[in-house]
PDB file of C-alpha atoms in Angstrom:
ATOM      1  CA  GLU A   1     -28.689  12.045  -7.260  1.00  0.00           C
ATOM      2  CA  ARG A   2     -25.471  13.913  -6.515  1.00  0.00           C
ATOM      3  CA  ASN A   3     -23.048  14.808  -9.299  1.00  0.00           C
ATOM      4  CA  ILE A   4     -19.685  13.048  -8.899  1.00  0.00           C
ATOM      5  CA  ARG A   5     -16.526  15.031  -9.564  1.00  0.00           C
ATOM      6  CA  VAL A   6     -13.221  13.133  -9.693  1.00  0.00           C
ATOM      7  CA  LEU A   7      -9.882  14.787  -8.971  1.00  0.00           C
ATOM      8  CA  GLY A   8      -7.414  12.494 -10.711  1.00  0.00           C
ATOM      9  CA  GLY A   9      -4.218  12.160 -12.696  1.00  0.00           C
ATOM     10  CA  MET A  10      -2.274  10.862  -9.669  1.00  0.00           C
ATOM     11  CA  SER A  11      -1.518   8.782 -11.663  1.00  0.00           C
ATOM     12  CA  ALA A  12      -3.323   8.882 -14.991  1.00  0.00           C
ATOM     13  CA  GLU A  13      -3.128   5.069 -15.057  1.00  0.00           C
ATOM     14  CA  SER A  14      -5.307   4.655 -11.992  1.00  0.00           C
ATOM     15  CA  THR A  15      -7.703   7.438 -13.019  1.00  0.00           C
ATOM     16  CA  ALA A  16      -8.448   5.440 -16.182  1.00  0.00           C
ATOM     17  CA  ILE A  17      -9.352   2.499 -13.923  1.00  0.00           C
ATOM     18  CA  TYR A  18     -11.649   4.763 -11.880  1.00  0.00           C
ATOM     19  CA  TYR A  19     -13.424   5.829 -15.069  1.00  0.00           C
ATOM     20  CA  LYS A  20     -13.974   2.245 -16.171  1.00  0.00           C
ATOM     21  CA  LEU A  21     -15.134   1.066 -12.733  1.00  0.00           C
ATOM     22  CA  PHE A  22     -17.572   3.971 -12.295  1.00  0.00           C
ATOM     23  CA  ASN A  23     -19.213   3.086 -15.599  1.00  0.00           C
ATOM     24  CA  ASP A  24     -19.166  -0.672 -14.944  1.00  0.00           C
ATOM     25  CA  GLU A  25     -20.738  -0.217 -11.523  1.00  0.00           C
ATOM     26  CA  VAL A  26     -23.471   2.170 -12.744  1.00  0.00           C
ATOM     27  CA  ARG A  27     -24.313  -0.282 -15.535  1.00  0.00           C
ATOM     28  CA  ARG A  28     -24.429  -3.106 -12.984  1.00  0.00           C
ATOM     29  CA  ARG A  29     -26.773  -1.128 -10.741  1.00  0.00           C
ATOM     30  CA  LEU A  30     -29.044   0.454 -13.360  1.00  0.00           C
ATOM     31  CA  GLY A  31     -28.658  -1.840 -16.372  1.00  0.00           C
ATOM     32  CA  GLY A  32     -29.068  -1.167 -20.063  1.00  0.00           C
ATOM     33  CA  LEU A  33     -27.241   1.791 -21.538  1.00  0.00           C
ATOM     34  CA  HIS A  34     -26.696   3.608 -18.255  1.00  0.00           C
ATOM     35  CA  SER A  35     -23.260   5.058 -17.541  1.00  0.00           C
ATOM     36  CA  ALA A  36     -21.802   7.316 -14.881  1.00  0.00           C
ATOM     37  CA  GLU A  37     -22.406  11.084 -14.820  1.00  0.00           C
ATOM     38  CA  LEU A  38     -18.842  12.238 -14.120  1.00  0.00           C
ATOM     39  CA  LEU A  39     -16.623  15.243 -14.441  1.00  0.00           C
ATOM     40  CA  ILE A  40     -12.936  14.332 -14.163  1.00  0.00           C
ATOM     41  CA  ARG A  41     -10.229  16.909 -13.557  1.00  0.00           C
ATOM     42  CA  SER A  42      -6.999  15.104 -14.365  1.00  0.00           C
ATOM     43  CA  ILE A  43      -3.865  16.984 -13.376  1.00  0.00           C
ATOM     44  CA  ASP A  44      -0.193  16.606 -14.301  1.00  0.00           C
ATOM     45  CA  PHE A  45       1.313  14.145 -11.830  1.00  0.00           C
ATOM     46  CA  ALA A  46       4.999  15.115 -12.216  1.00  0.00           C
ATOM     47  CA  PRO A  47       4.857  18.306 -10.093  1.00  0.00           C
ATOM     48  CA  VAL A  48       2.776  16.514  -7.445  1.00  0.00           C
ATOM     49  CA  ALA A  49       5.207  13.572  -7.321  1.00  0.00           C
ATOM     50  CA  ALA A  50       8.088  16.047  -6.924  1.00  0.00           C
ATOM     51  CA  MET A  51       6.277  17.700  -3.984  1.00  0.00           C
ATOM     52  CA  GLN A  52       5.751  14.250  -2.422  1.00  0.00           C
ATOM     53  CA  ALA A  53       9.407  13.328  -2.787  1.00  0.00           C
ATOM     54  CA  GLU A  54      10.526  16.651  -1.297  1.00  0.00           C
ATOM     55  CA  GLY A  55       8.031  16.544   1.578  1.00  0.00           C
ATOM     56  CA  GLN A  56       6.222  19.665   0.355  1.00  0.00           C
ATOM     57  CA  TRP A  57       2.838  18.403   1.523  1.00  0.00           C
ATOM     58  CA  GLU A  58       1.477  21.869   2.383  1.00  0.00           C
ATOM     59  CA  ASP A  59       2.098  23.026  -1.189  1.00  0.00           C
ATOM     60  CA  ALA A  60       0.548  19.861  -2.580  1.00  0.00           C
ATOM     61  CA  GLY A  61      -2.458  20.306  -0.319  1.00  0.00           C
ATOM     62  CA  ALA A  62      -2.945  23.899  -1.437  1.00  0.00           C
ATOM     63  CA  LEU A  63      -2.688  22.855  -5.091  1.00  0.00           C
ATOM     64  CA  LEU A  64      -5.266  20.060  -4.796  1.00  0.00           C
ATOM     65  CA  ALA A  65      -7.573  22.247  -2.715  1.00  0.00           C
ATOM     66  CA  ARG A  66      -7.634  24.774  -5.559  1.00  0.00           C
ATOM     67  CA  HIS A  67      -8.528  22.047  -8.055  1.00  0.00           C
ATOM     68  CA  ALA A  68     -11.206  20.674  -5.729  1.00  0.00           C
ATOM     69  CA  LEU A  69     -12.724  24.137  -5.373  1.00  0.00           C
ATOM     70  CA  SER A  70     -12.954  24.413  -9.156  1.00  0.00           C
ATOM     71  CA  LEU A  71     -14.784  21.067  -9.190  1.00  0.00           C
ATOM     72  CA  GLU A  72     -17.226  22.334  -6.584  1.00  0.00           C
ATOM     73  CA  ARG A  73     -17.852  25.427  -8.713  1.00  0.00           C
ATOM     74  CA  ALA A  74     -18.513  23.087 -11.630  1.00  0.00           C
ATOM     75  CA  GLY A  75     -21.450  21.656  -9.704  1.00  0.00           C
ATOM     76  CA  ALA A  76     -19.971  18.877  -7.599  1.00  0.00           C
ATOM     77  CA  GLY A  77     -22.367  16.998  -5.362  1.00  0.00           C
ATOM     78  CA  LEU A  78     -19.434  15.026  -4.007  1.00  0.00           C
ATOM     79  CA  ILE A  79     -15.723  14.790  -4.714  1.00  0.00           C
ATOM     80  CA  VAL A  80     -13.577  11.688  -5.165  1.00  0.00           C
ATOM     81  CA  LEU A  81      -9.821  12.145  -4.739  1.00  0.00           C
ATOM     82  CA  ALA A  82      -8.609   9.342  -7.015  1.00  0.00           C
ATOM     83  CA  THR A  83      -5.425   8.428  -5.132  1.00  0.00           C
ATOM     84  CA  ASN A  84      -4.570   6.845  -1.778  1.00  0.00           C
ATOM     85  CA  THR A  85      -1.343   8.738  -1.116  1.00  0.00           C
ATOM     86  CA  MET A  86      -2.788  12.213  -1.546  1.00  0.00           C
ATOM     87  CA  HIS A  87      -5.351  11.507   1.166  1.00  0.00           C
ATOM     88  CA  LYS A  88      -2.440  12.605   3.360  1.00  0.00           C
ATOM     89  CA  ILE A  89      -3.594  16.160   2.564  1.00  0.00           C
ATOM     90  CA  VAL A  90      -7.349  15.460   2.265  1.00  0.00           C
ATOM     91  CA  GLY A  91      -7.892  17.887   5.151  1.00  0.00           C
ATOM     92  CA  HIS A  92      -6.860  20.752   2.854  1.00  0.00           C
ATOM     93  CA  ILE A  93      -9.576  19.685   0.419  1.00  0.00           C
ATOM     94  CA  THR A  94     -12.342  19.177   2.980  1.00  0.00           C
ATOM     95  CA  ALA A  95     -11.513  22.612   4.423  1.00  0.00           C
ATOM     96  CA  ALA A  96     -11.785  24.235   0.978  1.00  0.00           C
ATOM     97  CA  VAL A  97     -15.078  22.741  -0.222  1.00  0.00           C
ATOM     98  CA  SER A  98     -18.546  22.393   1.273  1.00  0.00           C
ATOM     99  CA  VAL A  99     -19.519  19.118  -0.440  1.00  0.00           C
ATOM    100  CA  PRO A 100     -18.656  15.617   0.838  1.00  0.00           C
ATOM    101  CA  VAL A 101     -15.230  14.182  -0.011  1.00  0.00           C
ATOM    102  CA  VAL A 102     -15.461  10.380  -0.015  1.00  0.00           C
ATOM    103  CA  HIS A 103     -12.442   9.066   1.947  1.00  0.00           C
ATOM    104  CA  ILE A 104     -10.747   6.053   0.341  1.00  0.00           C
ATOM    105  CA  ALA A 105      -9.451   4.605   3.630  1.00  0.00           C
ATOM    106  CA  ASP A 106     -12.910   4.735   5.231  1.00  0.00           C
ATOM    107  CA  ALA A 107     -14.494   2.962   2.266  1.00  0.00           C
ATOM    108  CA  THR A 108     -11.817   0.263   2.485  1.00  0.00           C
ATOM    109  CA  ALA A 109     -11.988  -0.113   6.263  1.00  0.00           C
ATOM    110  CA  ARG A 110     -15.777  -0.471   6.275  1.00  0.00           C
ATOM    111  CA  ALA A 111     -15.511  -3.322   3.753  1.00  0.00           C
ATOM    112  CA  LEU A 112     -12.834  -5.063   5.849  1.00  0.00           C
ATOM    113  CA  VAL A 113     -14.884  -4.762   9.037  1.00  0.00           C
ATOM    114  CA  ALA A 114     -18.062  -5.948   7.285  1.00  0.00           C
ATOM    115  CA  GLN A 115     -16.263  -9.128   6.221  1.00  0.00           C
ATOM    116  CA  GLY A 116     -14.724  -9.735   9.625  1.00  0.00           C
ATOM    117  CA  HIS A 117     -11.092  -8.957   8.820  1.00  0.00           C
ATOM    118  CA  ARG A 118      -8.965  -7.322  11.505  1.00  0.00           C
ATOM    119  CA  ARG A 119      -5.320  -7.654  10.410  1.00  0.00           C
ATOM    120  CA  PRO A 120      -5.084  -6.370   6.831  1.00  0.00           C
ATOM    121  CA  GLY A 121      -1.763  -6.322   5.030  1.00  0.00           C
ATOM    122  CA  LEU A 122      -1.070  -3.065   3.205  1.00  0.00           C
ATOM    123  CA  MET A 123       0.864  -2.627  -0.045  1.00  0.00           C
ATOM    124  CA  ALA A 124       1.114   0.994  -1.130  1.00  0.00           C
ATOM    125  CA  THR A 125       3.517   3.889  -1.608  1.00  0.00           C
ATOM    126  CA  ARG A 126       6.009   4.360   1.220  1.00  0.00           C
ATOM    127  CA  PHE A 127       4.062   7.461   2.308  1.00  0.00           C
ATOM    128  CA  THR A 128       0.903   5.401   2.788  1.00  0.00           C
ATOM    129  CA  MET A 129       2.723   2.470   4.431  1.00  0.00           C
ATOM    130  CA  GLU A 130       4.939   4.562   6.727  1.00  0.00           C
ATOM    131  CA  ASP A 131       3.017   7.751   7.580  1.00  0.00           C
ATOM    132  CA  ASP A 132       0.166   7.775  10.067  1.00  0.00           C
ATOM    133  CA  PHE A 133      -2.532   9.409   7.931  1.00  0.00           C
ATOM    134  CA  TYR A 134      -3.667   6.044   6.551  1.00  0.00           C
ATOM    135  CA  ILE A 135      -2.641   3.306   8.995  1.00  0.00           C
ATOM    136  CA  GLY A 136      -3.629   5.512  11.928  1.00  0.00           C
ATOM    137  CA  ARG A 137      -7.071   6.070  10.432  1.00  0.00           C
ATOM    138  CA  LEU A 138      -7.574   2.312  10.005  1.00  0.00           C
ATOM    139  CA  ARG A 139      -6.375   1.689  13.545  1.00  0.00           C
ATOM    140  CA  GLU A 140      -8.117   4.484  15.441  1.00  0.00           C
ATOM    141  CA  GLY A 141     -11.234   4.833  13.319  1.00  0.00           C
ATOM    142  CA  PHE A 142     -12.013   1.164  12.770  1.00  0.00           C
ATOM    143  CA  GLY A 143     -10.040  -0.910  15.289  1.00  0.00           C
ATOM    144  CA  LEU A 144      -7.942  -2.587  12.602  1.00  0.00           C
ATOM    145  CA  ALA A 145      -4.342  -3.756  13.088  1.00  0.00           C
ATOM    146  CA  PRO A 146      -2.636  -3.207   9.712  1.00  0.00           C
ATOM    147  CA  ILE A 147       0.544  -5.096   8.792  1.00  0.00           C
ATOM    148  CA  VAL A 148       3.050  -3.502   6.415  1.00  0.00           C
ATOM    149  CA  PRO A 149       5.914  -5.214   4.576  1.00  0.00           C
ATOM    150  CA  ASP A 150       9.440  -5.015   5.993  1.00  0.00           C
ATOM    151  CA  ALA A 151      11.726  -2.138   4.965  1.00  0.00           C
ATOM    152  CA  ALA A 152      13.205  -3.891   1.911  1.00  0.00           C
ATOM    153  CA  ASP A 153       9.780  -4.954   0.623  1.00  0.00           C
ATOM    154  CA  ARG A 154       8.384  -1.464   1.257  1.00  0.00           C
ATOM    155  CA  ALA A 155      11.165   0.031  -0.864  1.00  0.00           C
ATOM    156  CA  LEU A 156      10.470  -2.476  -3.667  1.00  0.00           C
ATOM    157  CA  THR A 157       6.719  -1.877  -3.527  1.00  0.00           C
ATOM    158  CA  HIS A 158       7.208   1.898  -3.726  1.00  0.00           C
ATOM    159  CA  ALA A 159       9.779   1.770  -6.543  1.00  0.00           C
ATOM    160  CA  ILE A 160       7.599  -0.423  -8.759  1.00  0.00           C
ATOM    161  CA  ILE A 161       4.669   1.983  -8.309  1.00  0.00           C
ATOM    162  CA  TYR A 162       6.592   5.103  -9.377  1.00  0.00           C
ATOM    163  CA  ASP A 163       9.122   3.664 -11.838  1.00  0.00           C
ATOM    164  CA  GLU A 164       6.681   1.346 -13.617  1.00  0.00           C
ATOM    165  CA  LEU A 165       2.951   1.334 -12.796  1.00  0.00           C
ATOM    166  CA  CYS A 166       2.419   5.113 -12.772  1.00  0.00           C
ATOM    167  CA  GLN A 167       4.149   5.200 -16.155  1.00  0.00           C
ATOM    168  CA  GLY A 168       1.934   2.493 -17.656  1.00  0.00           C
ATOM    169  CA  ILE A 169       4.622  -0.205 -17.462  1.00  0.00           C
ATOM    170  CA  VAL A 170       3.297  -3.594 -16.309  1.00  0.00           C
ATOM    171  CA  ARG A 171       6.000  -6.271 -16.041  1.00  0.00           C
ATOM    172  CA  ASP A 172       5.608  -9.963 -15.251  1.00  0.00           C
ATOM    173  CA  THR A 173       8.832  -9.795 -13.192  1.00  0.00           C
ATOM    174  CA  SER A 174       7.264  -7.095 -11.018  1.00  0.00           C
ATOM    175  CA  ARG A 175       4.049  -9.119 -10.726  1.00  0.00           C
ATOM    176  CA  LYS A 176       6.166 -11.991  -9.352  1.00  0.00           C
ATOM    177  CA  THR A 177       7.919  -9.576  -6.964  1.00  0.00           C
ATOM    178  CA  TYR A 178       4.549  -8.301  -5.723  1.00  0.00           C
ATOM    179  CA  GLU A 179       3.237 -11.847  -5.335  1.00  0.00           C
ATOM    180  CA  GLY A 180       6.241 -12.642  -3.145  1.00  0.00           C
ATOM    181  CA  ILE A 181       5.675  -9.558  -0.985  1.00  0.00           C
ATOM    182  CA  ALA A 182       1.968 -10.421  -0.630  1.00  0.00           C
ATOM    183  CA  ARG A 183       2.912 -13.965   0.432  1.00  0.00           C
ATOM    184  CA  ARG A 184       5.330 -12.657   3.058  1.00  0.00           C
ATOM    185  CA  ILE A 185       2.669 -10.325   4.493  1.00  0.00           C
ATOM    186  CA  ALA A 186       0.248 -13.257   4.718  1.00  0.00           C
ATOM    187  CA  ASP A 187       2.952 -15.351   6.410  1.00  0.00           C
ATOM    188  CA  ALA A 188       3.423 -12.506   8.907  1.00  0.00           C
ATOM    189  CA  GLY A 189      -0.214 -12.911   9.991  1.00  0.00           C
ATOM    190  CA  ALA A 190      -2.255 -10.726   7.638  1.00  0.00           C
ATOM    191  CA  ASP A 191      -5.818 -12.034   7.211  1.00  0.00           C
ATOM    192  CA  SER A 192      -6.414  -9.922   4.086  1.00  0.00           C
ATOM    193  CA  LEU A 193      -4.554  -7.551   1.756  1.00  0.00           C
ATOM    194  CA  ILE A 194      -5.345  -3.921   0.980  1.00  0.00           C
ATOM    195  CA  LEU A 195      -4.206  -2.886  -2.489  1.00  0.00           C
ATOM    196  CA  GLY A 196      -3.440   0.455  -0.885  1.00  0.00           C
ATOM    197  CA  CYS A 197      -2.192   2.332  -3.895  1.00  0.00           C
ATOM    198  CA  THR A 198      -4.583   2.855  -6.773  1.00  0.00           C
ATOM    199  CA  GLU A 199      -2.092   1.252  -9.207  1.00  0.00           C
ATOM    200  CA  VAL A 200      -1.335  -1.942  -7.245  1.00  0.00           C
ATOM    201  CA  GLY A 201      -4.349  -3.661  -8.804  1.00  0.00           C
ATOM    202  CA  LEU A 202      -2.480  -3.631 -12.118  1.00  0.00           C
ATOM    203  CA  LEU A 203      -0.331  -6.470 -10.683  1.00  0.00           C
ATOM    204  CA  LEU A 204      -2.336  -8.112  -7.880  1.00  0.00           C
ATOM    205  CA  ASP A 205      -5.880  -9.421  -7.558  1.00  0.00           C
ATOM    206  CA  ALA A 206      -7.803 -12.224  -5.880  1.00  0.00           C
ATOM    207  CA  GLY A 207      -6.235 -14.719  -8.279  1.00  0.00           C
ATOM    208  CA  ASN A 208      -2.604 -14.329  -7.200  1.00  0.00           C
ATOM    209  CA  VAL A 209      -2.802 -13.368  -3.507  1.00  0.00           C
ATOM    210  CA  PRO A 210      -3.206 -16.037  -0.779  1.00  0.00           C
ATOM    211  CA  VAL A 211      -5.617 -13.961   1.378  1.00  0.00           C
ATOM    212  CA  PRO A 212      -8.794 -11.994   0.499  1.00  0.00           C
ATOM    213  CA  VAL A 213      -7.971  -8.868  -1.519  1.00  0.00           C
ATOM    214  CA  PHE A 214      -9.511  -5.422  -0.983  1.00  0.00           C
ATOM    215  CA  ASP A 215      -9.003  -3.148  -3.988  1.00  0.00           C
ATOM    216  CA  THR A 216      -9.213   0.451  -2.798  1.00  0.00           C
ATOM    217  CA  VAL A 217     -10.282   1.792  -6.206  1.00  0.00           C
ATOM    218  CA  ALA A 218     -13.275  -0.527  -6.484  1.00  0.00           C
ATOM    219  CA  LEU A 219     -14.319   0.143  -2.879  1.00  0.00           C
ATOM    220  CA  HIS A 220     -13.900   3.915  -3.321  1.00  0.00           C
ATOM    221  CA  VAL A 221     -16.074   3.864  -6.432  1.00  0.00           C
ATOM    222  CA  GLN A 222     -18.787   1.836  -4.693  1.00  0.00           C
ATOM    223  CA  ALA A 223     -18.805   4.150  -1.664  1.00  0.00           C
ATOM    224  CA  ALA A 224     -19.068   7.233  -3.901  1.00  0.00           C
ATOM    225  CA  LEU A 225     -21.975   5.736  -5.846  1.00  0.00           C
ATOM    226  CA  ASP A 226     -23.723   4.646  -2.653  1.00  0.00           C
ATOM    227  CA  LEU A 227     -23.631   8.276  -1.508  1.00  0.00           C
ATOM    228  CA  ALA A 228     -24.442   9.757  -4.918  1.00  0.00           C
ATOM    229  CA  MET A 229     -27.435   7.500  -5.455  1.00  0.00           C
ATOM    230  CA  SER A 230     -28.842   7.635  -1.930  1.00  0.00           C
ATOM    231  CA  PRO A 231     -32.081   9.611  -1.505  1.00  0.00           C
TER     232      PRO A 231
END
């Protein structure tokens, strides 16, 4: 069994969800008192968010690569980067370490394909919705045709993530806003919805979205455990 090392804190809110889901899933698979063997390196999100906002992706990549290398030195069998947005610089991490880095978009895309979905809606940070590192990977790697919200809804989705969810603020008004955006994506032809930022699941789930929901955190955790527990 490979040791799982999680590079998190981006944001701390979603890393807490990763921790819970890793333990829930290990208990589900192994039963009894089993829990996940994890080492989590949780970093301060504020400097990273500033680099994102200023487009300093090279600096952010170098920073996360250094943290990933420290996780490898701590005995990582595989590394989980506990954020969708920072997969924009996942190449810096894979270049720095020799162990597998489980890609969140691949885990999500494989689940979509397995269930026959082809036109997933995507709600995420503006970087994930507008840059090619994520949508392009879904399109070219898996033949999917992602649908993103319009410009106004993208701005709303992004603002709620950074101004509220990443800061632990969960508002019913924002839940209603997100439900409206999800409905509009479905009306635009989406056959499913990717909760494409690790915090979006704080507001949306299968119960309040009109199409099947794919939670990237849950799928990332399952993919990491599949690899960790494989012979």
